[in-house]
Amino acid sequence: MQYGWDGDTLAYESTNLYTKHYIYESGSFVPLIQATYRQQINQHQTPVWEHGYDYDKNPLWHTEQKANPFDRVWFYHCDHLGTPQEMSDQTGAIV
């Protein structure tokens, strides 16, 4: 299992089979959405710059990455304190 953080909030968790993203209310810890797709997250590897930095060899400037579409999306329903109380799917059904 691989975890990714955005400051103090969990941004994603990924295995060989799936990746799950977490989206929060702006500037808070209140969760809004949990979304998954069936693929491991693709991360850039840190290049080794033995001979100094070269713009033409920097993989971050030369990528054609496309966002993976989400297979499933769930919505958090939180109370006035931001504590999750329920979760629903795209149809509005409580899961």
Coordinates of N, CA and C in Angstrom, one line a residue:
M1 N 0.9 -1.2 0.0 CA 0.0 0.0 0.0 C 0.9 1.2 0.0
Q2 N 0.5 2.2 -0.8 CA 1.3 3.4 -0.9 C 0.3 4.6 -0.6
Y3 N 0.8 5.5 0.2 CA 0.0 6.6 0.7 C 0.6 8.0 0.2
G4 N -0.3 8.9 -0.2 CA 0.2 10.2 -0.6 C -0.5 11.3 0.3
W5 N 0.2 12.2 0.7 CA -0.3 13.3 1.7 C -0.2 14.6 1.0
D6 N -1.2 15.5 1.3 CA -1.2 16.9 1.0 C -1.2 17.7 2.3
G7 N 0.0 18.0 2.8 CA 0.1 18.5 4.1 C -0.3 17.5 5.2
D8 N -1.4 17.8 5.9 CA -1.8 16.9 7.0 C -3.0 16.1 6.5
T9 N -3.4 16.2 5.3 CA -4.6 15.4 4.8 C -4.2 14.3 3.9
L10 N -4.8 13.1 4.0 CA -4.5 12.0 3.1 C -5.1 12.3 1.8
A11 N -4.2 12.3 0.7 CA -4.7 12.7 -0.6 C -5.1 11.4 -1.4
Y12 N -4.3 10.3 -1.2 CA -4.6 9.1 -1.9 C -4.0 7.9 -1.2
E13 N -4.5 6.7 -1.6 CA -3.9 5.5 -1.2 C -3.9 4.6 -2.4
S14 N -2.9 3.8 -2.7 CA -2.8 3.1 -3.9 C -2.2 1.7 -3.7
T15 N -2.7 0.7 -4.4 CA -2.2 -0.6 -4.4 C -1.9 -1.0 -5.9
N16 N -1.6 -2.2 -6.1 CA -1.4 -2.7 -7.5 C -2.7 -2.8 -8.2
L17 N -3.8 -2.8 -7.5 CA -5.1 -3.0 -8.1 C -6.0 -1.8 -8.2
Y18 N -5.8 -0.8 -7.3 CA -6.7 0.4 -7.4 C -6.0 1.6 -6.8
T19 N -6.5 2.8 -7.0 CA -6.1 4.0 -6.4 C -7.4 4.7 -5.9
K20 N -7.3 5.2 -4.6 CA -8.4 5.9 -4.0 C -8.0 7.3 -3.6
H21 N -8.7 8.3 -4.2 CA -8.4 9.7 -3.9 C -9.4 10.2 -2.9
Y22 N -8.9 11.2 -2.0 CA -9.8 11.8 -1.0 C -9.7 13.3 -1.3
I23 N -10.9 13.9 -1.4 CA -11.0 15.4 -1.6 C -11.7 16.0 -0.4
Y24 N -11.1 17.1 0.0 CA -11.6 17.8 1.3 C -12.1 19.2 1.0
E25 N -12.9 19.7 1.9 CA -13.4 21.1 1.8 C -12.1 21.9 1.9
S26 N -12.1 23.0 1.1 CA -10.9 23.9 1.0 C -10.5 24.4 2.4
G27 N -9.2 24.2 2.7 CA -8.6 24.7 3.9 C -9.0 24.0 5.1
S28 N -9.5 22.8 5.0 CA -10.0 22.1 6.2 C -9.7 20.6 6.2
F29 N -10.2 19.9 7.2 CA -10.0 18.4 7.3 C -11.3 17.7 7.0
V30 N -12.3 18.5 6.6 CA -13.7 17.9 6.3 C -13.7 17.2 5.0
P31 N -13.9 15.9 5.0 CA -13.9 15.1 3.7 C -15.2 15.4 2.9
L32 N -15.1 15.5 1.6 CA -16.2 15.7 0.7 C -16.5 14.5 -0.2
I33 N -15.4 14.0 -0.8 CA -15.5 13.0 -1.9 C -14.4 11.9 -1.7
Q34 N -14.8 10.7 -2.0 CA -13.8 9.6 -2.1 C -14.0 9.0 -3.5
A35 N -13.0 8.9 -4.3 CA -13.1 8.4 -5.7 C -12.0 7.4 -6.0
T36 N -12.4 6.4 -6.8 CA -11.4 5.3 -7.1 C -11.4 5.0 -8.6
Y37 N -10.2 4.5 -9.0 CA -10.1 3.9 -10.3 C -9.2 2.7 -10.2
R38 N -9.4 1.7 -11.1 CA -8.7 0.4 -11.1 C -7.4 0.5 -11.7
Q39 N -6.4 1.1 -11.1 CA -5.1 1.2 -11.6 C -4.2 1.7 -10.5
Q40 N -2.9 1.3 -10.5 CA -2.0 1.8 -9.5 C -1.6 3.3 -9.9
I41 N -1.4 4.1 -9.0 CA -1.0 5.5 -9.3 C 0.4 5.5 -10.0
N42 N 0.5 6.4 -10.9 CA 1.7 6.6 -11.7 C 2.5 7.8 -11.2
Q43 N 3.6 7.6 -10.6 CA 4.4 8.7 -10.0 C 5.7 8.9 -10.8
H44 N 6.1 10.1 -10.8 CA 7.4 10.4 -11.5 C 8.5 9.9 -10.6
Q45 N 9.5 9.4 -11.2 CA 10.7 9.0 -10.4 C 11.7 10.2 -10.3
T46 N 12.4 10.3 -9.2 CA 13.3 11.4 -9.0 C 14.6 11.1 -9.9
P47 N 14.9 11.9 -10.8 CA 16.1 11.7 -11.6 C 17.4 11.9 -10.9
V48 N 18.4 11.2 -11.3 CA 19.7 11.4 -10.7 C 20.5 12.4 -11.6
W49 N 20.9 13.5 -11.0 CA 21.6 14.6 -11.7 C 23.1 14.5 -11.4
E50 N 23.7 13.5 -11.8 CA 25.2 13.4 -11.6 C 26.0 14.4 -12.3
H51 N 25.5 14.9 -13.5 CA 26.2 15.8 -14.3 C 25.6 17.2 -14.3
G52 N 24.8 17.5 -13.3 CA 24.1 18.8 -13.3 C 22.8 18.7 -13.9
Y53 N 22.0 19.7 -13.7 CA 20.6 19.8 -14.2 C 20.6 20.1 -15.7
D54 N 19.8 19.4 -16.4 CA 19.6 19.6 -17.8 C 18.1 19.7 -18.1
Y55 N 17.6 20.8 -18.5 CA 16.2 21.0 -18.8 C 15.6 19.9 -19.8
D56 N 16.4 19.6 -20.8 CA 16.0 18.7 -21.8 C 15.8 17.3 -21.3
K57 N 16.4 17.0 -20.2 CA 16.4 15.6 -19.6 C 15.4 15.5 -18.4
N58 N 14.8 16.6 -18.0 CA 13.9 16.7 -16.9 C 12.6 16.0 -17.3
P59 N 12.2 14.9 -16.7 CA 11.0 14.2 -17.1 C 9.7 15.0 -16.7
L60 N 9.8 15.9 -15.8 CA 8.6 16.7 -15.4 C 8.1 17.6 -16.5
W61 N 9.1 18.0 -17.4 CA 8.7 19.0 -18.5 C 8.3 18.2 -19.7
H62 N 8.5 16.9 -19.8 CA 8.3 16.2 -21.0 C 7.3 15.0 -20.8
T63 N 6.2 15.2 -20.2 CA 5.2 14.2 -20.0 C 3.9 14.5 -20.7
E64 N 3.2 13.5 -21.1 CA 1.9 13.6 -21.7 C 0.9 12.8 -20.8
Q65 N 0.8 13.1 -19.6 CA 0.0 12.3 -18.7 C -1.5 12.7 -18.8
K66 N -2.4 11.7 -18.9 CA -3.8 12.0 -18.9 C -4.4 11.5 -17.6
A67 N -5.3 12.3 -17.1 CA -6.0 11.9 -15.8 C -6.8 10.6 -16.0
N68 N -6.7 9.7 -15.1 CA -7.6 8.5 -15.2 C -9.0 8.9 -14.8
P69 N -10.0 8.4 -15.5 CA -11.4 8.6 -15.1 C -11.7 7.8 -13.9
F70 N -12.5 8.3 -13.0 CA -12.9 7.6 -11.8 C -13.9 6.5 -12.2
D71 N -13.7 5.3 -11.6 CA -14.7 4.2 -11.8 C -15.9 4.4 -10.8
R72 N -15.6 4.8 -9.6 CA -16.6 5.0 -8.6 C -16.4 6.2 -7.8
V73 N -17.5 6.9 -7.4 CA -17.3 8.1 -6.6 C -18.3 8.0 -5.4
W74 N -17.9 8.4 -4.2 CA -18.8 8.4 -3.0 C -18.7 9.8 -2.4
F75 N -19.8 10.2 -1.8 CA -19.9 11.5 -1.2 C -20.1 11.4 0.3
Y76 N -19.3 12.2 1.0 CA -19.4 12.2 2.5 C -20.6 13.1 2.9
H77 N -21.3 12.8 3.9 CA -22.3 13.7 4.5 C -21.9 13.9 5.9
C78 N -21.5 15.1 6.2 CA -20.9 15.4 7.5 C -21.8 16.3 8.4
D79 N -21.6 16.2 9.7 CA -22.4 17.1 10.6 C -21.8 18.5 10.6
H80 N -22.3 19.3 11.5 CA -21.8 20.7 11.6 C -20.4 20.8 12.1
L81 N -19.8 19.8 12.7 CA -18.4 19.8 13.1 C -17.5 19.2 12.0
G82 N -18.0 18.7 11.0 CA -17.2 18.2 9.9 C -17.0 16.7 10.1
T83 N -17.7 16.0 11.0 CA -17.5 14.6 11.2 C -18.4 13.8 10.2
P84 N -17.8 12.9 9.5 CA -18.6 12.1 8.5 C -19.7 11.3 9.3
Q85 N -20.9 11.4 8.8 CA -22.0 10.7 9.4 C -22.6 9.6 8.4
E86 N -22.6 9.9 7.1 CA -23.0 8.9 6.1 C -22.2 9.1 4.9
M87 N -22.3 8.1 4.0 CA -21.7 8.2 2.7 C -22.7 7.7 1.6
S88 N -22.7 8.4 0.5 CA -23.7 8.0 -0.6 C -22.9 7.8 -1.9
D89 N -23.5 7.0 -2.8 CA -22.9 6.8 -4.1 C -23.4 7.8 -5.1
Q90 N -23.1 7.6 -6.4 CA -23.5 8.6 -7.4 C -25.0 8.7 -7.6
T91 N -25.8 7.6 -7.2 CA -27.2 7.6 -7.3 C -27.9 8.3 -6.1
G92 N -27.1 8.5 -5.0 CA -27.7 9.1 -3.8 C -28.0 8.0 -2.8
A93 N -27.8 6.8 -3.1 CA -28.1 5.7 -2.2 C -27.0 5.7 -1.1
I94 N -27.4 5.5 0.2 CA -26.5 5.4 1.3 C -25.7 4.1 1.2
V95 N -24.4 4.2 1.4 CA -23.6 2.9 1.3 C -23.0 2.6 2.6

